XYZ file of C-alpha atoms in Angstrom:
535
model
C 0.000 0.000 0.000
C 3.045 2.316 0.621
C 4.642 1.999 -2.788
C 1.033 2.516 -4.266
C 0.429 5.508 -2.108
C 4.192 7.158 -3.941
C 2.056 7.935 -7.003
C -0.964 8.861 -6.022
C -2.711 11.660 -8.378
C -2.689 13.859 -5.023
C 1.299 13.645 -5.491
C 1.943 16.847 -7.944
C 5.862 16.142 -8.270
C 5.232 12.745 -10.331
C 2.327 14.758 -12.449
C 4.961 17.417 -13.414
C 7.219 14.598 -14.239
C 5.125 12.411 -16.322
C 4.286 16.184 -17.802
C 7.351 16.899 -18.508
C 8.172 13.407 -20.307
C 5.400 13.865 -22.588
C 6.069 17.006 -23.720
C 9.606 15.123 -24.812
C 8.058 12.334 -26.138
C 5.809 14.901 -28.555
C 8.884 16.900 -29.082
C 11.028 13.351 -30.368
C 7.916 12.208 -32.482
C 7.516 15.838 -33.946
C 11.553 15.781 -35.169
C 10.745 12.267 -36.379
C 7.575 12.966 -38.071
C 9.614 15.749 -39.884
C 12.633 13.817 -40.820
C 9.990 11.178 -41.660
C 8.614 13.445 -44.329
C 11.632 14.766 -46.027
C 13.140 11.003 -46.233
C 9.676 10.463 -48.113
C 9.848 13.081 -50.082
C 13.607 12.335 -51.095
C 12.181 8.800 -52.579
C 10.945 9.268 -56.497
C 8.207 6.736 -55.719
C 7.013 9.844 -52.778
C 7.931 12.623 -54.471
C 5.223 15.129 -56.437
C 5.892 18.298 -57.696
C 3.619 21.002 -58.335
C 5.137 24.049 -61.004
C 2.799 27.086 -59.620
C 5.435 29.111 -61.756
C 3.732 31.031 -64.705
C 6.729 30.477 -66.608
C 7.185 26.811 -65.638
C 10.499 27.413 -64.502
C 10.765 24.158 -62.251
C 9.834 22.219 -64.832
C 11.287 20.932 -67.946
C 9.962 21.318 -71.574
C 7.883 18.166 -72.871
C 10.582 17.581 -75.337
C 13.671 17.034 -73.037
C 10.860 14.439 -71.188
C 10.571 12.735 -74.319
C 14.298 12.573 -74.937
C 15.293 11.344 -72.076
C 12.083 8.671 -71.947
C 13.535 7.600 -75.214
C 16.969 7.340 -74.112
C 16.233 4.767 -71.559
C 16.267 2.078 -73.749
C 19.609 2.542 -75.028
C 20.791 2.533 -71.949
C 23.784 -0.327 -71.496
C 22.633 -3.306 -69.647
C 25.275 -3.603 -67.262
C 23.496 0.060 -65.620
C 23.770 0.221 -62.010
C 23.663 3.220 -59.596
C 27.490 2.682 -59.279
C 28.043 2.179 -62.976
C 25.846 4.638 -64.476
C 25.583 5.252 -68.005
C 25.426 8.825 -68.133
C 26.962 11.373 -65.347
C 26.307 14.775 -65.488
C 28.878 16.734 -63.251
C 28.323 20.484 -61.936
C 31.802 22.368 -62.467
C 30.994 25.763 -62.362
C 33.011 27.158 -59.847
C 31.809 28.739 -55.817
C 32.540 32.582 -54.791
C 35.709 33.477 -54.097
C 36.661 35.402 -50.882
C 39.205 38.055 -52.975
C 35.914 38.671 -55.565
C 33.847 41.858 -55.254
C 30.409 41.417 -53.766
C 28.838 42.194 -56.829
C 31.332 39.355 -58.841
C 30.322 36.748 -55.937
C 26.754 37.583 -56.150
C 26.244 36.857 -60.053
C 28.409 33.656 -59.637
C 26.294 32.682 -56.978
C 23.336 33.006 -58.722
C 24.606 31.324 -61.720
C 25.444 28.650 -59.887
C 21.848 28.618 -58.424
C 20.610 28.401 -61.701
C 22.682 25.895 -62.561
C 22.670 23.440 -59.714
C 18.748 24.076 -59.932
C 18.652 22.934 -63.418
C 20.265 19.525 -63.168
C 17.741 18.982 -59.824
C 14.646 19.264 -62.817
C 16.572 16.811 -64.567
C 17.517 14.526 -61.730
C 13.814 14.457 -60.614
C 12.789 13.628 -64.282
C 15.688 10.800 -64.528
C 14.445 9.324 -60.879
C 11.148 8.870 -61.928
C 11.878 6.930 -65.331
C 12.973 3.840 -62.758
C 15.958 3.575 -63.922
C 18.770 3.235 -61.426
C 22.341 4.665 -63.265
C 20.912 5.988 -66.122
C 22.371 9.535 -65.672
C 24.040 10.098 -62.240
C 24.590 13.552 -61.014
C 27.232 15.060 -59.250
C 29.386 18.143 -58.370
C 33.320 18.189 -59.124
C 36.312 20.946 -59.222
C 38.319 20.619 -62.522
C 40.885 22.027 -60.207
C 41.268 19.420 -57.682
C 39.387 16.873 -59.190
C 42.462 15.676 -61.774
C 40.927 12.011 -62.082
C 37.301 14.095 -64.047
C 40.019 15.956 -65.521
C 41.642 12.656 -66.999
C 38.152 10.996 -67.648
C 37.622 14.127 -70.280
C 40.987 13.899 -72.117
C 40.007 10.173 -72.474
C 36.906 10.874 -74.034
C 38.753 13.272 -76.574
C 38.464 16.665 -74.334
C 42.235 17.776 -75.041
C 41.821 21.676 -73.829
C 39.257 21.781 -70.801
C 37.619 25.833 -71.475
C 38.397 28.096 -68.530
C 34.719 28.550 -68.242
C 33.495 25.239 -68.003
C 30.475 24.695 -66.264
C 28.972 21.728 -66.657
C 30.591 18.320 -67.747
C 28.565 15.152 -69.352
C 30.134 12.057 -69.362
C 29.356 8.585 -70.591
C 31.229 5.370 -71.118
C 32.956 6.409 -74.721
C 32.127 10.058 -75.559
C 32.337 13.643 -73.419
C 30.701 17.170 -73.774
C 31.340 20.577 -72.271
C 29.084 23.363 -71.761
C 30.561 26.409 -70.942
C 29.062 29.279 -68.926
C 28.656 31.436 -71.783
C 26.672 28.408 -73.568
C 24.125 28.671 -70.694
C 22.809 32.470 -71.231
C 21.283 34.089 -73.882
C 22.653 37.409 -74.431
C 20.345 40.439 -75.478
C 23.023 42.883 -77.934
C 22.705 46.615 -78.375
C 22.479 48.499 -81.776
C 26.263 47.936 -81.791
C 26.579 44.944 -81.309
C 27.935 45.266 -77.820
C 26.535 42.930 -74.685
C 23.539 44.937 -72.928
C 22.068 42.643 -70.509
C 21.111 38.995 -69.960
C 18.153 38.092 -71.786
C 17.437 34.031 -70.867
C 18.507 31.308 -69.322
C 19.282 28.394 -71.973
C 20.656 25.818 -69.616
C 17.725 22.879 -70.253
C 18.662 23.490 -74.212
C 22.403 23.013 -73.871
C 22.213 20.357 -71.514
C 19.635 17.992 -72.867
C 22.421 18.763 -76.301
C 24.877 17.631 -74.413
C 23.515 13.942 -72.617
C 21.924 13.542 -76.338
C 25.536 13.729 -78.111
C 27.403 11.794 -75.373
C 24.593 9.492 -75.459
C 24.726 8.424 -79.436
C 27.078 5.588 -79.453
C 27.544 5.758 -83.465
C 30.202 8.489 -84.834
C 29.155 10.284 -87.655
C 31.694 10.514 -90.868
C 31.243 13.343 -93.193
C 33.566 13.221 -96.335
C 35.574 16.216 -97.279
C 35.657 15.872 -101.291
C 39.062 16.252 -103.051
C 40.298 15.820 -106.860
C 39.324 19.249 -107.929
C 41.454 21.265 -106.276
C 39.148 21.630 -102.897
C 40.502 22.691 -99.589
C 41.845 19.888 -97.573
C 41.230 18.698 -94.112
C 44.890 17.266 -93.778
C 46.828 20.641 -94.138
C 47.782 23.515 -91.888
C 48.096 26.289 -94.483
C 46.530 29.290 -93.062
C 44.859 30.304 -96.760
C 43.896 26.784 -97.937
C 44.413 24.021 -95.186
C 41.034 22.992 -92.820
C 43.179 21.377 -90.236
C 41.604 23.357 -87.431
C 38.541 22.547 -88.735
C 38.680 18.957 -88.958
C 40.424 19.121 -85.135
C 36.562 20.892 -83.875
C 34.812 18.268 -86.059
C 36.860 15.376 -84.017
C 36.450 17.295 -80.685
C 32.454 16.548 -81.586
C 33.062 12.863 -81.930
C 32.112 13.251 -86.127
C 34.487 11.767 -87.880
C 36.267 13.542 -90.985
C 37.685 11.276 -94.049
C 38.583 12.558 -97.573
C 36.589 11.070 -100.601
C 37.570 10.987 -104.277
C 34.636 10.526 -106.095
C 36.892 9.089 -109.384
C 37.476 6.419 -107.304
C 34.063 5.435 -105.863
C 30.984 4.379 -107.585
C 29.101 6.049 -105.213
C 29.090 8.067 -102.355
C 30.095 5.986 -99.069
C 27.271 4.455 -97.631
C 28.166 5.372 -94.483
C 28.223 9.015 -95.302
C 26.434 10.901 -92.802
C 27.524 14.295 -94.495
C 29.811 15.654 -97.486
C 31.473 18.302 -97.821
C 32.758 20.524 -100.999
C 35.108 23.369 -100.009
C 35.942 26.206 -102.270
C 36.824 23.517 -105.829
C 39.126 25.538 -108.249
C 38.128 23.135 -111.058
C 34.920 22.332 -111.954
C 33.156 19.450 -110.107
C 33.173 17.141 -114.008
C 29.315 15.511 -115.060
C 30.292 12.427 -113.546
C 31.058 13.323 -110.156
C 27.900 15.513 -110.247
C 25.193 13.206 -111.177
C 26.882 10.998 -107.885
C 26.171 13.534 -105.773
C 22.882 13.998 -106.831
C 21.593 10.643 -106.568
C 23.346 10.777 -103.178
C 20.955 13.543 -102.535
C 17.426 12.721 -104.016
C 17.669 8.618 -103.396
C 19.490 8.643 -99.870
C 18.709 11.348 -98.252
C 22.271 13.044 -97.988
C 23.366 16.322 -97.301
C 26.056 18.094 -98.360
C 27.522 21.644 -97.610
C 29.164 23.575 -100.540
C 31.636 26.662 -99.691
C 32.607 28.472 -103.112
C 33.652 31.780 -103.420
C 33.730 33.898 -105.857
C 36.572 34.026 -109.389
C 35.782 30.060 -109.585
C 33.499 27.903 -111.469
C 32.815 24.855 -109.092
C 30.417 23.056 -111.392
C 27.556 21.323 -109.921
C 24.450 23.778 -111.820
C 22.439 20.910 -112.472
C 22.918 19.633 -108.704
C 22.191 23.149 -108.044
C 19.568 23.507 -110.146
C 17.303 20.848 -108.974
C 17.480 21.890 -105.785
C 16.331 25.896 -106.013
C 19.678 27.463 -105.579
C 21.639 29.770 -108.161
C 25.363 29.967 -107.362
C 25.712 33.477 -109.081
C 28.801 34.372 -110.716
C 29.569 37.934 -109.243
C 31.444 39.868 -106.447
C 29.391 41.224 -103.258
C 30.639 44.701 -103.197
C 30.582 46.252 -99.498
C 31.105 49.944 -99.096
C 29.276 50.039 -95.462
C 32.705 50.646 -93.116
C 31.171 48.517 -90.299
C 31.673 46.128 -92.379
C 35.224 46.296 -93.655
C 37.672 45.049 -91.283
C 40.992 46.468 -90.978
C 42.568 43.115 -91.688
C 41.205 43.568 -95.677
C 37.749 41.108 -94.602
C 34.258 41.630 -95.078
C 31.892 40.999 -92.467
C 28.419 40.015 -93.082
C 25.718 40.370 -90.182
C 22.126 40.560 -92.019
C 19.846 37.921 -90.975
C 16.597 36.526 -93.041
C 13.524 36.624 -90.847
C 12.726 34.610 -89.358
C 16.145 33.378 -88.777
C 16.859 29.510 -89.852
C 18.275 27.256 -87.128
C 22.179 27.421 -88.650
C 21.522 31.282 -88.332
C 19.726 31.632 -84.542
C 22.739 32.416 -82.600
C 23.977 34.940 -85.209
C 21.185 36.527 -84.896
C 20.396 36.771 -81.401
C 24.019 37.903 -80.285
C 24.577 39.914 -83.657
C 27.512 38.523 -84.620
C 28.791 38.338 -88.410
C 30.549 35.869 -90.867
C 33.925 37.151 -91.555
C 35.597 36.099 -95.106
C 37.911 37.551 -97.645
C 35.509 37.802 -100.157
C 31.620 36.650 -100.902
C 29.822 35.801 -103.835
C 25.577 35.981 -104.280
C 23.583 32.547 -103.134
C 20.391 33.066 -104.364
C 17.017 31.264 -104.582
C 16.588 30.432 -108.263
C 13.568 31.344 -109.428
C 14.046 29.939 -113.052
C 13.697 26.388 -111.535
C 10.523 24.353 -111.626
C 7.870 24.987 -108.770
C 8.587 21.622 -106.090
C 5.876 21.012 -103.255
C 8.469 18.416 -101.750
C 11.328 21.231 -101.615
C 11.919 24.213 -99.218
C 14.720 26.955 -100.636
C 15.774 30.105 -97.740
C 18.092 32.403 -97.954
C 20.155 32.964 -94.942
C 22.622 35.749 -94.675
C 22.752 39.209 -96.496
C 24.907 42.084 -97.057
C 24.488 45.737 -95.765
C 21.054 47.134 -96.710
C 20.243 50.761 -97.358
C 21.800 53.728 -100.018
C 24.072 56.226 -99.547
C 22.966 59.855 -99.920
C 23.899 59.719 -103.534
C 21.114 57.101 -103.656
C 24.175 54.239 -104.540
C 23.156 51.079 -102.841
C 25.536 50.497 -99.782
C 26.168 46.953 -101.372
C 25.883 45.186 -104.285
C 26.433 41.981 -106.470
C 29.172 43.031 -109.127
C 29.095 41.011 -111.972
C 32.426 42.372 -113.758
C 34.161 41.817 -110.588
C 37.421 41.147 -112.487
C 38.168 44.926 -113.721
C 38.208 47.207 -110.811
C 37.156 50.300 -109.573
C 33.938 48.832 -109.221
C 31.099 51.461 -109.190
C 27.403 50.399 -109.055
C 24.990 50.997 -112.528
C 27.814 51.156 -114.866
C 25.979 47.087 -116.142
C 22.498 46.397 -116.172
C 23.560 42.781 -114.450
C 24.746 44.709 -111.254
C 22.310 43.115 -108.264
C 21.285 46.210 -105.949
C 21.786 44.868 -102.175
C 20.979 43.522 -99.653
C 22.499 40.625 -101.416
C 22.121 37.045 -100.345
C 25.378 34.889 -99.789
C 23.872 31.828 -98.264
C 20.912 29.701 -98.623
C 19.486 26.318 -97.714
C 17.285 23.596 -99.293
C 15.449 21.017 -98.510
C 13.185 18.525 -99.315
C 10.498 16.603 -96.969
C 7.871 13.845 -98.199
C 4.779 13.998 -96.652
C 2.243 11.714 -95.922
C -1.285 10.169 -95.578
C -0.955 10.711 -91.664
C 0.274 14.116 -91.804
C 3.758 13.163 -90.532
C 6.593 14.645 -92.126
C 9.754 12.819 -93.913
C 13.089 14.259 -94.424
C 14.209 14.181 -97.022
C 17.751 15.381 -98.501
C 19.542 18.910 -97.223
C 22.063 21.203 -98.991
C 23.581 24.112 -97.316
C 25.362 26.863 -100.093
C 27.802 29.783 -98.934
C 29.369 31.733 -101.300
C 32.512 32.579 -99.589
C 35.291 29.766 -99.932
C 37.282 30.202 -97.212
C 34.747 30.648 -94.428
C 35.955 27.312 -92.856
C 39.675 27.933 -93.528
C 42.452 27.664 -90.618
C 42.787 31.806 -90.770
C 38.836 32.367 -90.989
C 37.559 30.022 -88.769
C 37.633 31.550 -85.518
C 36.885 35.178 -87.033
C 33.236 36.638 -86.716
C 30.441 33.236 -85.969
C 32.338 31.305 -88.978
C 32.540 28.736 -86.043
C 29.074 29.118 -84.716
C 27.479 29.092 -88.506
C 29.845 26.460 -89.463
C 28.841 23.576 -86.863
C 25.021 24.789 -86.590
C 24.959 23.864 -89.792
C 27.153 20.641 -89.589
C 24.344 19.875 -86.810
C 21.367 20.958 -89.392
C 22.803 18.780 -92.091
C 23.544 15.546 -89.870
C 20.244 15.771 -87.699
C 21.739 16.939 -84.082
C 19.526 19.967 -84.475
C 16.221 17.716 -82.747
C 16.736 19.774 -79.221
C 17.155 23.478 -80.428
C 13.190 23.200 -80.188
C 13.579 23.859 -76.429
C 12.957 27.835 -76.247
C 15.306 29.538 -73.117
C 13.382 30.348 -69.916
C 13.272 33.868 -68.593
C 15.484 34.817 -65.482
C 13.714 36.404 -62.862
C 16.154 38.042 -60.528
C 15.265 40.452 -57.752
C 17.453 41.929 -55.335
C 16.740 43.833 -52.003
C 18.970 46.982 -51.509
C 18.447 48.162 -47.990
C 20.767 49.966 -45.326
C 21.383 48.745 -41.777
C 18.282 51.116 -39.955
C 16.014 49.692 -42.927
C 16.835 45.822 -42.086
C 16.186 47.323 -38.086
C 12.974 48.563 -38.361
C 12.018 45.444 -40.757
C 12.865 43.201 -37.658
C 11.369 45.373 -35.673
C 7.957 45.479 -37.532
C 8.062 41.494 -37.854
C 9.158 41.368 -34.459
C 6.131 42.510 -33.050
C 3.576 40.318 -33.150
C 5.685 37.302 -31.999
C 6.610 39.443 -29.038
C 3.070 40.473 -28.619
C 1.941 36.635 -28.381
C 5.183 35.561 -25.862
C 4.215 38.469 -23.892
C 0.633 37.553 -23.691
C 1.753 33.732 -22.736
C 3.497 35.276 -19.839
C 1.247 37.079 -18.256
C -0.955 34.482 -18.634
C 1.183 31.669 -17.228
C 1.876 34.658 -14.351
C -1.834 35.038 -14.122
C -2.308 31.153 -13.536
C 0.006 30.500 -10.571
C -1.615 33.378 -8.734
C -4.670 31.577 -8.394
């Protein structure tokens, strides 16, 4: 009866006690209910999300879904979580402490951006089932020598100084850079105004869907008419440097001499005819031709002015003149001091080998250019689609003299505009594209053959290529022509960025204002609990 009588109710030292443990015990479950929750949520099978963004900015596009969905059956099948397939690694670096605040604040956000970005994609990946598909991670270039030997593996010789993110897979390696990852809104000059998108899903979902295509393209550089060649390092007529990018893309470039070959390779994702000095002969043509209109091919022709390269026929059939004249330019933004002409007039709306020239304003850059016009003389096709691409300078001169124009009698300077009826008043065209696409009883769309023409031969040389967007043009259109241009679909999302300026009173009186009606409800607790052991 004694030990009974210790815990009576009367006995309030046990009921404070027992009190006291139960407010634990609902503290502990609380903690665990939370942790409970977040594990949960941390498991793809748990996990919802909800985009209440206008702009779906948490989100990604339907098309990267569908990529990646479609990607999971090419996955190896030897994919584990330790041995994934794909590995996307964050490299962009963190603030430094010797940066201004303002440097440390845009890197941070970038950053933000960035690391936010591959969390869409991670929660897309996780909930395809898939364990290893794509693994995502965060590395320094810096410290991190074994990514750093991964990439020169994979054919990454020069890592940029700006790399931000890296994709990896089992044979093949991309790397965006930062300056891949914004688009960039340009002034009337030209000149870098302000930030005008965020392209990050775009250049990513590029990136997994190059390192992710096992087979390497092989485009053939024809030779045997006096063509540019891949193999040499003359600054003038050697595309060395170009065939180096070409590599550093995992396409593969081999010369091809038609005389010697039936056909075009059947293996020939892409050809390519660079500046001929002798004319492409009958026989060669008609190859490339049926290359064209029975397999689908593609080819990209460079030929600049002074030079007959043959192929009017080709030409012909597909809605493209190659006109034999000189694109005079007397707008001085547009001569360069080095004796090139740069060329920055985009059709509208722009093609997808001409986006990125037009959207940062940037120009080809070449010695010389001759007109690449659609040729209206050729017979009406439903099946083909002719644009022209690039022009020079619009606009007269007070005199009323156009400020550029197609000079037919280029070869007996000074050149002066009306002195021949066959002079072509600018703007004058000096690319264009064709294609053709089949359609059919379900309203699907085939494609069919593609044929990119710049009149400017040495556009893709070893001194041109890195001049102007020669490089940009150059491999859009490499990735038009071989069918890598499926993602440019995905538009860039808007960046919302606001910032709070305030001094040290503001930020007091802020706390101060918030800090009143918590204070007003402890205070009230108090002299309640006071109020309470009165009575």
């Amino acid at each position: 009866m004694r030990f009974f009588r210790l815990f009576k109710i009367e006995d309030f030292r046990y009921v404070r006690v027992l009190r006291g443990a139960n407010l634990c015990a609902q503290a502990v479950l609380a903690v665990l209910l939370v942790f409970g929750l977040n594990y949960l949520a941390s498991q793809p099978s748990f996990r919802f999300r909800w985009d209440i963004d206008e702009a779906k900015s948490h989100t990604l596009s339907l098309e990267s879904g569908m990529f990646l969905e479609s990607l999971v059956g090419k996955a190896p099948a030897d994919t584990t979580a330790e041995n994934p397939w794909i590995r996307v690694v964050v490299t962009f670096p963190r603030s430094d402490f010797g940066e201004s605040r303002e440097e440390a604040y845009g890197k941070n956000m970038m950053r933000k951006r960035i690391v936010a970005l591959t969390d869409n994609f991670r929660y897309k990946v996780e909930s395809l089932g898939v364990p290893g598909f794509i693994r995502f991670e965060e590395g320094d270039l810096v410290k991190n020598t074994r990514l750093a030997a991964e990439m020169e593996k994979n054919g990454v010789r020069k890592i940029p100084a700006d790399a931000a993110v890296v994709v990896l897979s089992r044979k093949r390696c991309a790397v965006i850079t930062a300056a891949e990852l914004l688009k960039i809104r340009r002034d009337d000059a030209g000149n870098p105004s302000d930030v005008d998108g965020f392209r990050g899903e775009e250049a990513l979902m590029a990136a997994i869907l190059k390192v992710a295509d096992e087979t390497v393209p092989v485009v053939y550089s024809l030779i045997g008419h006096g063509e540019f060649s891949p193999e040499s390092t003359d600054r003038s007529f050697g595309l060395s440097s170009f065939a180096e990018q070409l590599r550093a893309r995992q396409i593969r470039l081999v010369t091809l001499n038609l005389r010697e070959h039936k056909e075009v390779p059947e293996d020939a994702a892409m050809l390519l005819v660079v500046n001929p000095r002798i004319a492409v002969d009958k026989a060669d043509e008609k190859k490339i031709g049926r290359y064209l209109r029975e397999r689908n091919g593609r080819v990209l022709l460079l030929a600049g002015p002074g030079r007959d390269p043959g192929l009017d026929d080709l030409l012909f059939d597909w809605g493209i003149q190659l006109a034999d004249n000189f694109v005079v330019e007397k707008d001085p933004a547009k001569l360069l001091y080095d004796g090139n002409v740069a060329v920055n007039t985009i059709s509208v709306p722009a093609h997808k080998t001409t986006e990125i020239l037009a959207e940062q304003k940037i120009p080809l850059v070449a010695s010389q250019f001759r007109q690449v016009r659609r040729d209206v003389g050729s017979a009406d096709d439903a099946t083909r689609r002719v644009q022209e691409l690039v022009f020079s300078s619009p606009g007269v001169n007070a005199a009323g003299v156009p400020t550029s124009w197609g000079e037919s009698e280029y070869r007996t300077p000074p050149y002066r505009y009306g002195d021949r009826m066959s002079d072509v008043p600018g703007p004058v065209s000096i690319a264009a594209v064709a294609e053709r696409v089949a359609g059919t009883r379900l309203g699907f769309n085939i494609p069919g053959g593609r044929i990119v023409v710049v009149g400017a031969g040495d556009l893709a040389s070893n001194a041109q290529l890195e001049n102007g967007g020669n490089k940009t043009f150059l491999f859009n259109a490499v990735n038009w022509l071989i069918d890598r241009d499926v993602y440019l679909n995905i538009p860039p999302r808007p960046i919302s960025d606001f910032r709070l300026n305030v001094s040290m009173p503001d930020l007091f009186r802020v706390a101060w204002a918030f800090a009143l009606v918590p204070a007003a409800v402890v205070l009230l607790g108090l002299l309640v609990a006071l109020w309470r052991r009165r009575i």
